[in-house]
Amino acid sequence: MKYSVSPVVKVAVKPKDGKDLPKLVEGLKRLSKSDQLVVCSTEESGEHVIAGCGELHVEICLKDLREEFAQCDFTVSDPVVSYRETVTEESNQTCLAKSANKHNRLYLKAEPLDAELVQAIEDGHVGPKADCKEAAKLLTSKFGWDKQVAQSKIWCFGPECDGANMVVDSTIGAQYLADIKDSVSSAFQWATKEGPLCEENMRGICFNLTEVMLHPDKVHRGGGQIMPATRRGCFAAELTARPTLQEPVFLVEISCPKDSLSGIYNCLNLRRGCVFEENQREGTPLVQVKAHLPVSESFGFVGALRQATSGQAFPQCVFDH
């Protein structure tokens, strides 16, 4: 089943009593089975992280974990929002990455993908799960890609083989490419999972492999040589293409009487919110307001809005983009 929301709010949990750690780990496994939207993971630092699609969702998950699944007491960190790394223009130079033994060279460039194409990949119209012929047809007709590139030159998508980043083979007459394809794909998955800016997932980046110079002996161009070089090359290509961060945004729908509008605008302005639609509901004194609100500013928003409007406003938050 495909959901239209992403788990963007993370909290770390740890047991108050060290003896309860096995209970907590087992509880997290049960929680992730019971709710398809929750992502439970263990960081490299050993923290157990729960990711949900909003403040309320995470609160409900923690309540279930404490009372049903783990049945032990634990402490919860402050909520953290996950961002995405992307680029805004093509790399200003071709980035060279050498393998550790200095016998292999990879030349890479990064460029941003069209916003509509990124959405098409995330919706599954283009990507590893889509029909190859249909995807190639869409890329050539709608996005103006070269037919040969769309059909056979896209090596992989990432992170986790279905994200909105890709590696495209732009080499001409290069030798031994088939031998390094798997190593490059694995390194690309690794690089797009943890980007160079803040170790967050990348989104909307196309890496062009422009040229390769490989050692003729297969022993000297194995995964141990190619993977670290590819990862460094991807990082360099991103950093030379004016990288930036994308933050998750909620669509907020607020119903309230007309005389409470000033309180809503004040509350949204304090939290970097942006109202883009205001409709009068026919036959009622209520006004419906639609606004975009950054997820990082949404913590405590409901309480603050009720306070600003004397409890007359009813907000509904949905993940938008």
mmCIF file of C-alpha atoms in Angstrom:
data_model
loop_
_atom_site.group_PDB
_atom_site.id
_atom_site.type_symbol
_atom_site.label_atom_id
_atom_site.label_comp_id
_atom_site.label_asym_id
_atom_site.label_seq_id
_atom_site.Cartn_x
_atom_site.Cartn_y
_atom_site.Cartn_z
ATOM 1 C CA MET A 1 0.000 0.000 0.000
ATOM 2 C CA LYS A 2 1.373 3.443 -0.967
ATOM 3 C CA TYR A 3 0.855 6.363 1.411
ATOM 4 C CA SER A 4 0.918 9.996 0.334
ATOM 5 C CA VAL A 5 2.772 11.157 3.459
ATOM 6 C CA SER A 6 6.383 10.805 4.553
ATOM 7 C CA PRO A 7 7.765 10.124 8.036
ATOM 8 C CA VAL A 8 9.454 13.504 8.582
ATOM 9 C CA VAL A 9 9.372 13.968 12.380
ATOM 10 C CA LYS A 10 11.906 11.935 14.351
ATOM 11 C CA VAL A 11 12.392 11.336 18.080
ATOM 12 C CA ALA A 12 15.032 9.228 19.826
ATOM 13 C CA VAL A 13 13.982 6.932 22.711
ATOM 14 C CA LYS A 14 16.076 5.243 25.384
ATOM 15 C CA PRO A 15 14.994 3.233 28.457
ATOM 16 C CA LYS A 16 15.276 4.826 31.905
ATOM 17 C CA ASP A 17 16.513 1.514 33.277
ATOM 18 C CA GLY A 18 19.243 -0.229 31.232
ATOM 19 C CA LYS A 19 17.703 -3.643 31.983
ATOM 20 C CA ASP A 20 14.612 -2.697 29.901
ATOM 21 C CA LEU A 21 16.562 -2.288 26.626
ATOM 22 C CA PRO A 22 15.562 -5.717 25.176
ATOM 23 C CA LYS A 23 11.889 -4.920 25.984
ATOM 24 C CA LEU A 24 12.182 -1.573 24.186
ATOM 25 C CA VAL A 25 13.819 -3.122 21.084
ATOM 26 C CA GLU A 26 11.108 -5.804 20.922
ATOM 27 C CA GLY A 27 8.429 -3.118 21.417
ATOM 28 C CA LEU A 28 9.837 -1.071 18.509
ATOM 29 C CA LYS A 29 9.644 -4.139 16.230
ATOM 30 C CA ARG A 30 5.998 -4.673 17.179
ATOM 31 C CA LEU A 31 5.228 -0.973 16.690
ATOM 32 C CA SER A 32 6.666 -0.933 13.161
ATOM 33 C CA LYS A 33 4.594 -4.028 12.298
ATOM 34 C CA SER A 34 1.384 -2.513 13.687
ATOM 35 C CA ASP A 35 1.708 0.843 11.877
ATOM 36 C CA GLN A 36 2.926 0.910 8.246
ATOM 37 C CA LEU A 37 3.774 4.607 8.424
ATOM 38 C CA VAL A 38 6.211 4.446 11.333
ATOM 39 C CA VAL A 39 9.892 3.940 10.580
ATOM 40 C CA CYS A 40 11.872 2.539 13.531
ATOM 41 C CA SER A 41 15.642 2.522 13.045
ATOM 42 C CA THR A 42 18.908 2.356 14.995
ATOM 43 C CA GLU A 43 21.449 5.112 14.348
ATOM 44 C CA GLU A 44 25.224 4.526 14.202
ATOM 45 C CA SER A 45 25.453 6.159 17.629
ATOM 46 C CA GLY A 46 23.183 3.395 19.026
ATOM 47 C CA GLU A 47 20.105 5.631 19.404
ATOM 48 C CA HIS A 48 16.707 4.083 18.670
ATOM 49 C CA VAL A 49 14.814 6.501 16.431
ATOM 50 C CA ILE A 50 11.065 6.604 15.726
ATOM 51 C CA ALA A 51 9.997 8.584 12.633
ATOM 52 C CA GLY A 52 6.337 9.580 12.121
ATOM 53 C CA CYS A 53 4.459 11.944 9.827
ATOM 54 C CA GLY A 54 3.662 14.631 12.406
ATOM 55 C CA GLU A 55 3.766 15.646 16.050
ATOM 56 C CA LEU A 56 0.424 14.001 16.893
ATOM 57 C CA HIS A 57 1.290 10.781 15.045
ATOM 58 C CA VAL A 58 4.593 10.454 16.949
ATOM 59 C CA GLU A 59 2.784 11.140 20.254
ATOM 60 C CA ILE A 60 0.273 8.336 19.573
ATOM 61 C CA CYS A 61 3.105 5.941 18.634
ATOM 62 C CA LEU A 62 4.973 6.724 21.850
ATOM 63 C CA LYS A 63 1.813 6.170 23.908
ATOM 64 C CA ASP A 64 1.242 2.765 22.219
ATOM 65 C CA LEU A 65 4.887 1.842 22.722
ATOM 66 C CA ARG A 66 4.827 2.751 26.414
ATOM 67 C CA GLU A 67 1.483 1.125 27.290
ATOM 68 C CA GLU A 68 1.196 -1.848 24.908
ATOM 69 C CA PHE A 69 4.261 -2.903 22.959
ATOM 70 C CA ALA A 70 7.266 -2.309 25.247
ATOM 71 C CA GLN A 71 5.513 -1.880 28.629
ATOM 72 C CA CYS A 72 8.526 -0.101 30.115
ATOM 73 C CA ASP A 73 9.413 3.505 30.925
ATOM 74 C CA PHE A 74 11.693 5.441 28.561
ATOM 75 C CA THR A 75 12.903 8.983 27.918
ATOM 76 C CA VAL A 76 12.150 10.808 24.660
ATOM 77 C CA SER A 77 14.364 13.399 22.944
ATOM 78 C CA ASP A 78 13.069 16.630 21.385
ATOM 79 C CA PRO A 79 11.497 16.121 17.925
ATOM 80 C CA VAL A 80 13.871 16.481 14.957
ATOM 81 C CA VAL A 81 12.756 17.125 11.362
ATOM 82 C CA SER A 82 14.467 15.359 8.443
ATOM 83 C CA TYR A 83 15.551 17.502 5.506
ATOM 84 C CA ARG A 84 16.603 16.591 1.946
ATOM 85 C CA GLU A 85 19.778 17.653 0.155
ATOM 86 C CA THR A 86 19.547 18.836 -3.453
ATOM 87 C CA VAL A 87 21.374 20.972 -6.037
ATOM 88 C CA THR A 88 20.229 24.118 -7.844
ATOM 89 C CA GLU A 89 22.435 24.125 -10.969
ATOM 90 C CA GLU A 90 24.848 21.967 -12.951
ATOM 91 C CA SER A 91 28.314 21.358 -11.449
ATOM 92 C CA ASN A 92 30.671 24.207 -12.386
ATOM 93 C CA GLN A 93 33.454 21.678 -13.120
ATOM 94 C CA THR A 94 33.900 17.967 -13.791
ATOM 95 C CA CYS A 95 34.879 16.197 -10.573
ATOM 96 C CA LEU A 96 37.651 13.611 -10.671
ATOM 97 C CA ALA A 97 37.789 10.763 -8.146
ATOM 98 C CA LYS A 98 40.774 8.429 -8.012
ATOM 99 C CA SER A 99 40.720 4.981 -6.448
ATOM 100 C CA ALA A 100 43.051 4.267 -3.498
ATOM 101 C CA ASN A 101 45.541 2.401 -5.718
ATOM 102 C CA LYS A 102 45.612 5.355 -8.204
ATOM 103 C CA HIS A 103 44.897 3.010 -11.168
ATOM 104 C CA ASN A 104 41.223 4.033 -11.746
ATOM 105 C CA ARG A 105 39.696 7.433 -12.415
ATOM 106 C CA LEU A 106 36.024 8.437 -12.494
ATOM 107 C CA TYR A 107 34.752 11.779 -13.802
ATOM 108 C CA LEU A 108 31.355 12.935 -12.493
ATOM 109 C CA LYS A 109 29.014 15.915 -12.809
ATOM 110 C CA ALA A 110 25.772 16.622 -10.937
ATOM 111 C CA GLU A 111 22.702 18.450 -12.211
ATOM 112 C CA PRO A 112 19.207 19.059 -10.783
ATOM 113 C CA LEU A 113 16.267 16.968 -12.003
ATOM 114 C CA ASP A 114 13.045 18.660 -13.101
ATOM 115 C CA ALA A 115 10.574 19.010 -10.184
ATOM 116 C CA GLU A 116 7.864 17.195 -12.188
ATOM 117 C CA LEU A 117 10.273 14.331 -12.948
ATOM 118 C CA VAL A 118 11.151 14.030 -9.245
ATOM 119 C CA GLN A 119 7.420 13.763 -8.481
ATOM 120 C CA ALA A 120 6.980 11.165 -11.246
ATOM 121 C CA ILE A 121 9.799 9.031 -9.756
ATOM 122 C CA GLU A 122 8.289 9.292 -6.264
ATOM 123 C CA ASP A 123 4.846 8.365 -7.631
ATOM 124 C CA GLY A 124 6.331 5.305 -9.388
ATOM 125 C CA HIS A 125 5.675 6.399 -13.014
ATOM 126 C CA VAL A 126 9.444 6.432 -13.647
ATOM 127 C CA GLY A 127 11.927 4.202 -11.826
ATOM 128 C CA PRO A 128 12.857 0.575 -11.182
ATOM 129 C CA LYS A 129 9.252 -0.519 -10.515
ATOM 130 C CA ALA A 130 7.790 1.210 -13.591
ATOM 131 C CA ASP A 131 7.511 -0.409 -17.021
ATOM 132 C CA CYS A 132 10.782 0.335 -18.911
ATOM 133 C CA LYS A 133 9.148 1.236 -22.224
ATOM 134 C CA GLU A 134 6.503 3.473 -20.614
ATOM 135 C CA ALA A 135 9.130 5.230 -18.470
ATOM 136 C CA ALA A 136 11.418 5.825 -21.484
ATOM 137 C CA LYS A 137 8.461 7.168 -23.498
ATOM 138 C CA LEU A 138 7.544 9.574 -20.660
ATOM 139 C CA LEU A 139 11.158 10.787 -20.312
ATOM 140 C CA THR A 140 11.508 11.483 -24.055
ATOM 141 C CA SER A 141 8.068 13.006 -24.713
ATOM 142 C CA LYS A 142 7.481 15.046 -21.536
ATOM 143 C CA PHE A 143 10.968 15.837 -20.246
ATOM 144 C CA GLY A 144 12.918 16.035 -23.517
ATOM 145 C CA TRP A 145 15.484 13.319 -22.759
ATOM 146 C CA ASP A 146 17.457 11.606 -25.516
ATOM 147 C CA LYS A 147 15.814 8.305 -26.481
ATOM 148 C CA GLN A 148 18.969 6.175 -26.077
ATOM 149 C CA VAL A 149 19.781 7.694 -22.667
ATOM 150 C CA ALA A 150 16.213 7.124 -21.426
ATOM 151 C CA GLN A 151 16.164 3.502 -22.617
ATOM 152 C CA SER A 152 19.575 2.122 -21.638
ATOM 153 C CA LYS A 153 21.864 4.663 -19.986
ATOM 154 C CA ILE A 154 20.154 5.110 -16.593
ATOM 155 C CA TRP A 155 22.106 2.806 -14.261
ATOM 156 C CA CYS A 156 20.128 3.062 -11.035
ATOM 157 C CA PHE A 157 17.903 5.141 -8.761
ATOM 158 C CA GLY A 158 18.577 5.852 -5.082
ATOM 159 C CA PRO A 159 18.555 5.885 -2.121
ATOM 160 C CA GLU A 160 17.175 2.353 -1.514
ATOM 161 C CA CYS A 161 16.887 1.742 -5.275
ATOM 162 C CA ASP A 162 13.698 3.810 -5.695
ATOM 163 C CA GLY A 163 14.573 7.354 -4.568
ATOM 164 C CA ALA A 164 14.480 10.484 -6.730
ATOM 165 C CA ASN A 165 18.189 10.515 -7.672
ATOM 166 C CA MET A 166 19.870 8.707 -10.558
ATOM 167 C CA VAL A 167 23.187 7.802 -12.169
ATOM 168 C CA VAL A 168 23.366 8.290 -15.936
ATOM 169 C CA ASP A 169 26.156 6.830 -18.074
ATOM 170 C CA SER A 170 27.343 9.648 -20.371
ATOM 171 C CA THR A 171 30.640 7.988 -21.372
ATOM 172 C CA ILE A 172 31.603 7.408 -24.994
ATOM 173 C CA GLY A 173 33.549 4.278 -25.898
ATOM 174 C CA ALA A 174 34.679 3.484 -22.343
ATOM 175 C CA GLN A 175 36.064 0.015 -21.610
ATOM 176 C CA TYR A 176 35.232 -2.380 -18.739
ATOM 177 C CA LEU A 177 32.097 -0.388 -17.751
ATOM 178 C CA ALA A 178 30.030 -3.530 -17.131
ATOM 179 C CA ASP A 179 32.546 -4.676 -14.493
ATOM 180 C CA ILE A 180 32.164 -1.558 -12.332
ATOM 181 C CA LYS A 181 28.408 -0.972 -12.752
ATOM 182 C CA ASP A 182 27.444 -2.837 -9.545
ATOM 183 C CA SER A 183 30.178 -1.134 -7.506
ATOM 184 C CA VAL A 184 29.141 2.334 -8.749
ATOM 185 C CA SER A 185 25.460 1.572 -7.999
ATOM 186 C CA SER A 186 26.257 0.393 -4.436
ATOM 187 C CA ALA A 187 28.410 3.468 -3.737
ATOM 188 C CA PHE A 188 25.663 5.717 -5.169
ATOM 189 C CA GLN A 189 23.082 4.171 -2.773
ATOM 190 C CA TRP A 190 25.497 4.812 0.104
ATOM 191 C CA ALA A 191 26.176 8.423 -0.974
ATOM 192 C CA THR A 192 22.512 9.362 -1.557
ATOM 193 C CA LYS A 193 21.465 7.888 1.813
ATOM 194 C CA GLU A 194 23.893 10.151 3.702
ATOM 195 C CA GLY A 195 24.791 13.325 1.805
ATOM 196 C CA PRO A 196 27.780 15.602 2.482
ATOM 197 C CA LEU A 197 25.850 18.606 3.857
ATOM 198 C CA CYS A 198 24.166 17.105 6.939
ATOM 199 C CA GLU A 199 24.062 13.324 6.361
ATOM 200 C CA GLU A 200 20.463 13.462 5.112
ATOM 201 C CA ASN A 201 18.978 11.773 2.018
ATOM 202 C CA MET A 202 19.569 13.443 -1.341
ATOM 203 C CA ARG A 203 16.628 14.315 -3.609
ATOM 204 C CA GLY A 204 16.345 15.420 -7.230
ATOM 205 C CA ILE A 205 20.011 15.008 -8.277
ATOM 206 C CA CYS A 206 21.209 13.394 -11.510
ATOM 207 C CA PHE A 207 24.856 12.245 -11.487
ATOM 208 C CA ASN A 208 26.401 12.032 -14.961
ATOM 209 C CA LEU A 209 29.365 9.681 -15.287
ATOM 210 C CA THR A 210 31.174 11.561 -18.071
ATOM 211 C CA GLU A 211 34.363 9.486 -18.385
ATOM 212 C CA VAL A 212 36.181 6.540 -16.763
ATOM 213 C CA MET A 213 39.789 5.348 -16.948
ATOM 214 C CA LEU A 214 40.072 1.825 -15.564
ATOM 215 C CA HIS A 215 42.946 -0.608 -15.023
ATOM 216 C CA PRO A 216 42.883 -3.494 -17.538
ATOM 217 C CA ASP A 217 43.480 -6.071 -14.772
ATOM 218 C CA LYS A 218 40.201 -6.969 -13.029
ATOM 219 C CA VAL A 219 41.950 -7.360 -9.631
ATOM 220 C CA HIS A 220 42.824 -3.654 -9.554
ATOM 221 C CA ARG A 221 39.286 -2.393 -10.271
ATOM 222 C CA GLY A 222 37.289 -4.335 -7.644
ATOM 223 C CA GLY A 223 34.533 -2.965 -5.382
ATOM 224 C CA GLY A 224 37.022 -1.966 -2.672
ATOM 225 C CA GLN A 225 38.707 0.426 -5.119
ATOM 226 C CA ILE A 226 35.680 1.747 -7.047
ATOM 227 C CA MET A 227 33.093 2.243 -4.256
ATOM 228 C CA PRO A 228 34.943 4.782 -2.029
ATOM 229 C CA ALA A 229 36.052 6.715 -5.138
ATOM 230 C CA THR A 230 32.489 6.876 -6.518
ATOM 231 C CA ARG A 231 31.139 8.063 -3.173
ATOM 232 C CA ARG A 232 33.737 10.846 -2.946
ATOM 233 C CA GLY A 233 33.031 11.777 -6.581
ATOM 234 C CA CYS A 234 29.261 12.048 -5.889
ATOM 235 C CA PHE A 235 29.930 14.270 -2.849
ATOM 236 C CA ALA A 236 32.272 16.537 -4.843
ATOM 237 C CA ALA A 237 29.798 16.754 -7.743
ATOM 238 C CA GLU A 238 27.001 17.810 -5.350
ATOM 239 C CA LEU A 239 29.156 20.401 -3.573
ATOM 240 C CA THR A 240 30.174 22.050 -6.883
ATOM 241 C CA ALA A 241 26.534 22.380 -8.034
ATOM 242 C CA ARG A 242 25.328 24.975 -5.478
ATOM 243 C CA PRO A 243 23.822 22.505 -2.973
ATOM 244 C CA THR A 244 20.878 23.466 -0.795
ATOM 245 C CA LEU A 245 18.438 21.880 1.673
ATOM 246 C CA GLN A 246 14.729 21.207 1.149
ATOM 247 C CA GLU A 247 12.524 21.258 4.218
ATOM 248 C CA PRO A 248 9.202 19.404 4.605
ATOM 249 C CA VAL A 249 6.059 21.557 4.574
ATOM 250 C CA PHE A 250 2.579 20.926 5.972
ATOM 251 C CA LEU A 251 -0.623 22.074 4.280
ATOM 252 C CA VAL A 252 -2.748 23.552 7.076
ATOM 253 C CA GLU A 253 -6.516 23.938 6.713
ATOM 254 C CA ILE A 254 -8.092 26.162 9.353
ATOM 255 C CA SER A 255 -11.833 26.737 9.898
ATOM 256 C CA CYS A 256 -12.747 29.762 12.025
ATOM 257 C CA PRO A 257 -15.190 32.686 12.372
ATOM 258 C CA LYS A 258 -14.280 35.801 10.368
ATOM 259 C CA ASP A 259 -13.409 37.899 13.441
ATOM 260 C CA SER A 260 -10.615 35.443 14.435
ATOM 261 C CA LEU A 261 -8.646 35.873 11.183
ATOM 262 C CA SER A 262 -6.164 38.398 12.601
ATOM 263 C CA GLY A 263 -5.116 35.904 15.327
ATOM 264 C CA ILE A 264 -4.527 33.209 12.660
ATOM 265 C CA TYR A 265 -2.398 35.491 10.477
ATOM 266 C CA ASN A 266 -0.316 36.622 13.484
ATOM 267 C CA CYS A 267 0.225 33.027 14.589
ATOM 268 C CA LEU A 268 1.242 31.871 11.083
ATOM 269 C CA ASN A 269 3.564 34.852 10.499
ATOM 270 C CA LEU A 270 5.460 34.064 13.705
ATOM 271 C CA ARG A 271 6.065 30.521 12.401
ATOM 272 C CA ARG A 272 7.089 31.324 8.780
ATOM 273 C CA GLY A 273 3.638 30.234 7.580
ATOM 274 C CA CYS A 274 2.236 31.449 4.246
ATOM 275 C CA VAL A 275 -1.520 31.779 3.582
ATOM 276 C CA PHE A 276 -2.393 31.121 -0.074
ATOM 277 C CA GLU A 277 -6.198 30.687 -0.025
ATOM 278 C CA GLU A 278 -9.139 32.074 1.953
ATOM 279 C CA ASN A 279 -12.739 30.996 1.277
ATOM 280 C CA GLN A 280 -16.019 32.001 2.870
ATOM 281 C CA ARG A 281 -18.222 28.951 3.502
ATOM 282 C CA GLU A 282 -21.633 29.680 2.034
ATOM 283 C CA GLY A 283 -24.482 29.805 4.511
ATOM 284 C CA THR A 284 -22.182 29.824 7.565
ATOM 285 C CA PRO A 285 -20.194 32.512 9.407
ATOM 286 C CA LEU A 286 -17.041 30.366 9.018
ATOM 287 C CA VAL A 287 -14.004 31.077 6.841
ATOM 288 C CA GLN A 288 -11.680 28.345 5.579
ATOM 289 C CA VAL A 289 -8.010 29.323 5.381
ATOM 290 C CA LYS A 290 -5.321 27.258 3.616
ATOM 291 C CA ALA A 291 -1.648 27.843 4.379
ATOM 292 C CA HIS A 292 1.773 26.236 4.066
ATOM 293 C CA LEU A 293 3.652 25.732 7.342
ATOM 294 C CA PRO A 294 7.195 24.295 7.716
ATOM 295 C CA VAL A 295 7.115 21.048 9.717
ATOM 296 C CA SER A 296 9.938 22.309 11.956
ATOM 297 C CA GLU A 297 7.679 25.208 13.059
ATOM 298 C CA SER A 298 4.581 23.042 13.610
ATOM 299 C CA PHE A 299 5.461 21.816 17.128
ATOM 300 C CA GLY A 300 2.979 23.392 19.539
ATOM 301 C CA PHE A 301 1.191 25.156 16.664
ATOM 302 C CA VAL A 302 -2.292 23.857 17.553
ATOM 303 C CA GLY A 303 -2.034 25.118 21.141
ATOM 304 C CA ALA A 304 -0.660 28.508 20.060
ATOM 305 C CA LEU A 305 -3.423 28.921 17.458
ATOM 306 C CA ARG A 306 -6.182 28.089 19.924
ATOM 307 C CA GLN A 307 -4.659 30.595 22.360
ATOM 308 C CA ALA A 308 -4.501 33.319 19.667
ATOM 309 C CA THR A 309 -8.131 32.766 18.617
ATOM 310 C CA SER A 310 -9.683 31.955 22.032
ATOM 311 C CA GLY A 311 -10.285 28.353 20.927
ATOM 312 C CA GLN A 312 -12.370 29.313 17.880
ATOM 313 C CA ALA A 313 -10.002 27.990 15.168
ATOM 314 C CA PHE A 314 -9.795 24.315 14.203
ATOM 315 C CA PRO A 315 -6.566 23.438 12.334
ATOM 316 C CA GLN A 316 -5.930 20.281 10.270
ATOM 317 C CA CYS A 317 -2.330 19.531 9.186
ATOM 318 C CA VAL A 318 -1.521 17.298 6.187
ATOM 319 C CA PHE A 319 1.957 16.623 4.747
ATOM 320 C CA ASP A 320 2.171 18.507 1.442
ATOM 321 C CA HIS A 321 5.702 18.576 -0.017
#
